[in-house]
Amino acid sequence: MPSAAKAKKAAAKKGVASKAASSKAAAAAAPAPAASPAEPVKADVKLIFPISLTARQRAAVHTIGERYGLPHISQGEGAERHIVLGPAGAPTVVLAGPAEVCDASSSGRDSDQNDGTSSSSAGTSGSAPPLSDDQLVALIKQHLKLDASEEFSYTNSSSHGGGGGGGGGGARRPAVGSGPWRRAEAAAAAKPGSKGLLTPEDFIAWVMPLLEMEREAEVAQAEEALSAGSPESAAAKGRALLNLRLADAEGGLLGRTLLTLVNNKGGGSEPLPPHKFSPHDIVRLRPSKGDGSGPPLAEGVVYRVRDSAMTVAVDDVPDEGLDVPLRLEKMANEVTYQRLRAALTCLGGEGQRGLAAPLVDVLFGRRSPRFDSAPPAWQPLNSGLDESQQRAVTLALAAQDVALIHGPPGTGKTTAVIELICQEVARGNRVLACAASNVAVDNLVERLARQDSRMPIVRVGHPARLLPQVLESSLEARVLQSDNSALAKDCRREMKALNQRLLKLVSRKDRDERQAVRQELRQLAREERKRQERAVQEVLQGAQVVCTTLTGVGSRQLDRLQFDVVVIDEAAQALEPACWAALLKGRKAVLAGDHLQLPPTVISKAAARAGLSRTLFERLQDLWGEAASEMLTMQYRMNSAIMEWSSQELYGGRLAAHASVAGHTMAGLAGATPEAAELPVLLLVDTAGCDMEEQEEEEGDSKWNDGEARVVMEHVRRLMAAGVAAADIGIITPYNAQVTRLRELRPEALAGRLEISSVDGFQGREKEAIIISMVRSNAARTVGFLSDARRMNVAVTRARRHCALVCDSETVSAGDPFLARLLAYFEEHGEYASAGEYDAGGVG
Ligand SMILES: Nc1ncnc2c1ncn2[C@@H]1O[C@H](COP(=O)(O)OP(=O)(O)OP(=O)(O)O)[C@@H](O)[C@H]1O
C-alpha cells in the first residue's frame, strides 16, 4: 500500500474508530424508555435533537414523547432531519452534543465522554459528535424537568407467550411474563380521554391535502417529461422510448394482447436506450413522430422488460397505425389516488366503518389492543419456525384487533406471516393478504401455495402485473374455469351470431325482425354481464385467502367483501392511506414490516416533509410499541460480522445470527477457489486521495462516479477469480446515474447475471456478495441522502457472506456521523484497501 494511502487510512481510522467505539457503548446501554406510562408532563420548552442520534435513539425520543404526552415529530430531510420534542409554541432549546450535558446537567455523569464540543447552537448540525445513550437521557430529564430518579431501561419484548400453543393472554388476564397485554392497557390508560391523540377526522383532514400534493407531483413529473420538452428530452429523462418497432403481437394473457416492442435501430437487435420503465407501469403507445397531442394508438401496462425488448399488455389492439416507428410514454397513475381518496372517505364516515369500527378505535389510540384470554392453541405447520417466529404467530393469533410483527432483515417475517395465514385459515377465518408491491404479493401467493397446495387462494390484479407462476391463482384464471363464465361465453357466442344476422337485416321489410334481434341482444348482454359478475363473486366468496396489492383492494370486484383478518406484509413500505382501504375490510389487522428499512416512495418533497412518508406501521409502533408487537430476532442470511453493525446501530443489539449462517464465508461457497479464503467478510475500498470525484447529471440531479465504477468492476473480477458466480454478486448504489454507468461498464457476457440496481431494487432480496458504490466524493463533504440510515441498512443487509463498501472515506465520514460509524465498523471488523491499488489491478 502506498505510504500516502496508509497515512490517510491511519488518519481516517483514528477519526472514525473512536466514534464506533462510543456507538458500541451506547448500544450496550440502550436506553429505550420503559413502556409503562407516566403522568403527562407540561413542558415549557421544546427540544431539537441533533441529527447524530442513532435510529434507535430517535425511536426512544419518540417513545418518551408518547409516554409523557408530549408532541414529538421528525422534521426536515437528509442532513437536515431532526426530532422536535415538546409543545409547538414553547421556546426552543437546540441540543448540540455531549458537552451540553456537562455544562448543564447536575448529574455530573459522562464527563469522560465530553469531547469539548460547544454546547451553544450547533443545533442540528451533522458535525456534532454523537450523544451517548446516558447523555441523551440526562439531557431530556434536565430540560423537561423529569424525575431524575426515573429509570429508562431497555425493555425486552420477548417475554410474552411461547410458541406452538404457548403464550396467549388477555386484556383482563394476568400476563404470561410481563406480557404485551398489560402494557397495552396501561399505555391506553396514560391517554385519558384520548386527549392529544389523532382522530380519524384529524388524520383525514391532514392527509388529504398531502395526497393531493403527491398526485400533483406525480402528474407534473409525468407531464413535464412528456410534453414540456421535446420527445427527445422526455427520452433523455427515461420517461419515453422513441423509434420502437412492433416485433410481435400475441394473444393469450387472459384476453389481453401482448405487444413486444424493440429498438428500430439495427433491425431490432440493439438494446433499448436507458429508461425508467418497469413492469406494471401504465403506458401509452403513439407514432414516434409528432408532438404527442392526439389520441394514443393504445394504452396498456408494461408486462416484461428485457435489455432489448419491452412487452406491453393492451386491452384493445388498434386496427392500424402499428406499422410505423412507435413511441412509448410512461403515464401517471391516477387510479391509485382515486382509490386512496375513496378509502379515506370511508374511514371518515363513522357509519361506513362496518366490522372494522373497533379496529379503527384501536389504531387511533382510543382503545387499547385486546388479546384472547385463553392462550391460542396451534401446531406449527412449518416445523422449522424459531422461537421468536412462534411468539410472533402466537401474538397475532391471540390478537383481537391488531398485532405488529417487526422483522429486521432476513429474520423471516414473511415466513411468520405465511404460518399465521395458514393457522387463521385452519380456524375457518377468511384472510385478506396484502402488500404495497405486486412482487411482495406474488411472493405471498407462491409461498402459501408451497406451504399448502390445496389452500383456496385467489390473486386479484391485472394479469400483466402478476408473475407467471401465480397466474394460475389469478382471479381471471379462476373465473374462466367457472360454470357461470362458460355460460357468459355462450352468451357472447350467440350475440356474435345475432350481430352478424343484424348486419343482413337492412331492408324495410326486416324491421320487425331487426327489433326482435335487438331485443334479444339486449337480453343476452344483460345475461352475460350477470353471469360474469356471478362468476367473479362466486370465486371470491369461495376463496379463503384473497391476495392483492393495497391499491388492488380498492378495485370494484372487492367492493362488498369482508374478512376476519387483514394481513399487510412489508407494511413499513406502505403509505398509511393505502393501508386503510384494506383495513376497513377486516375485523383484525396484522402488520409485518421493518420501519428501519426503506420507507414508501413519496415524490413530493413538501408532502414528505409534512409527514406523508410516515407509515402506519411506524405510527403504531410509536402508539402501542411492544404492547402489540413482537420482534423477530434470529436472522438467516448474514454472517454475524455483517449483521452486527445493523444490529447495534439500528436494532439495539437484539439480532442473532442462526448457526447455519453466523460464520459462513465466501470460502464455503460451492465452486470457490483457494483465493476465496482471502476474501474478508467486510471490506472497505477507500477512494480518498485517489482523484475519483463525483459528477452530476445535466438534466436531473442524479450523480455518478467513474473512478468508483471502475473499482467496483475490478472487485467483481476479483470475486469471480475466486470462483464466485456472477449471479451471486449484487452491486448496489443509491444513485440512478451510477446504476447506468455501472451497467455500461458491465461486460456484455454478464448482463443477465450480474445484477446492478439501486437500493430500492434490492429491498427484500439477498446475494452472497454485495458491493456498495457510495458515489459521493466532493470538497464540500456533502453526502445527500446517503445519510438515510434506513437506506444504508437495506444496502448492507442484502449481503450473505461478503460486503464491500467502495467510497471516499474523507467525504463520507465527514459528511455524516452515522456513515462515519459505518466506515469505522468496516475498518475495525474487516479489511481496508486503497482504491489506488485496486484501480491499478494490484489487489488480490
Ligand atoms: N426458522 C427458519 N429456519 C430456517 N430458515 C428460515 C427460517 N425463517 C426464515 N428462514 C429463511 O430465511 C430467509 C428469509 O426469510 P423471509 O423471506 O421470510 O424473511 P423476511 O424477514 O421476510 O426477509 P426480508 O427482510 O429480506 O424481507 C428465507 O430464505 C427463509 O426461508
Short mmCIF file of C-alpha atoms and ligand atoms in Angstrom, two decimals, residues 382 384-386 389 407-416 443 447 569-570 597 632 636-637 658 763-766 798, ligand 1:
data_model
loop_
_atom_site.label_atom_id
_atom_site.label_comp_id
_atom_site.label_asym_id
_atom_site.label_seq_id
_atom_site.Cartn_x
_atom_site.Cartn_y
_atom_site.Cartn_z
CA ASN A 382 -43.67 -25.20 9.44
CA GLY A 384 -38.64 -25.08 11.45
CA LEU A 385 -40.12 -21.91 12.96
CA ASP A 386 -37.80 -20.48 15.58
CA GLN A 389 -41.31 -16.53 14.91
CA GLY A 407 -38.98 -8.29 11.11
CA PRO A 408 -35.45 -6.94 10.77
CA PRO A 409 -33.58 -8.09 7.64
CA GLY A 410 -33.62 -11.80 6.97
CA THR A 411 -35.47 -12.73 10.16
CA GLY A 412 -38.34 -14.46 8.37
CA LYS A 413 -41.27 -12.10 8.75
CA THR A 414 -42.83 -13.47 5.56
CA THR A 415 -42.19 -16.96 6.94
CA ALA A 416 -44.13 -16.00 10.09
CA ASN A 443 -44.22 -13.86 -3.08
CA ARG A 447 -45.14 -19.34 -0.55
CA ASP A 569 -46.75 -7.70 4.64
CA GLU A 570 -43.99 -5.13 4.01
CA GLN A 597 -35.73 -0.38 6.15
CA LEU A 632 -38.16 -11.39 15.23
CA TYR A 636 -30.96 -16.50 8.45
CA ARG A 637 -28.97 -14.52 5.92
CA HIS A 658 -28.56 -18.52 13.12
CA GLN A 763 -35.19 -4.45 -0.85
CA GLY A 764 -36.38 -7.85 0.32
CA ARG A 765 -33.62 -9.68 -1.62
CA GLU A 766 -30.16 -11.05 -1.00
CA ARG A 798 -28.55 -7.72 1.43
N1 LIG B 1 -36.99 -20.68 11.00
C1 LIG B 1 -36.27 -20.68 9.90
N2 LIG B 1 -35.37 -21.67 9.67
C2 LIG B 1 -34.61 -21.67 8.56
N3 LIG B 1 -34.67 -20.71 7.59
C3 LIG B 1 -35.54 -19.71 7.77
C4 LIG B 1 -36.38 -19.63 8.92
N4 LIG B 1 -37.12 -18.50 8.83
C5 LIG B 1 -36.77 -17.90 7.66
N5 LIG B 1 -35.84 -18.63 7.03
C6 LIG B 1 -35.22 -18.30 5.74
O1 LIG B 1 -34.65 -17.01 5.81
C7 LIG B 1 -34.83 -16.31 4.58
C8 LIG B 1 -35.58 -15.01 4.85
O2 LIG B 1 -36.92 -15.32 5.23
P1 LIG B 1 -38.13 -14.37 4.87
O3 LIG B 1 -38.15 -14.06 3.42
O4 LIG B 1 -39.36 -14.94 5.48
O5 LIG B 1 -37.64 -13.12 5.70
P2 LIG B 1 -38.06 -11.60 5.65
O6 LIG B 1 -37.89 -11.07 7.02
O7 LIG B 1 -39.44 -11.50 5.08
O8 LIG B 1 -36.93 -11.07 4.71
P3 LIG B 1 -36.58 -9.57 4.21
O9 LIG B 1 -36.11 -8.81 5.39
O10 LIG B 1 -35.48 -9.80 3.22
O11 LIG B 1 -37.84 -9.05 3.59
C9 LIG B 1 -35.62 -17.24 3.67
O12 LIG B 1 -34.70 -17.91 2.83
C10 LIG B 1 -36.27 -18.22 4.63
O13 LIG B 1 -36.51 -19.48 4.05
#
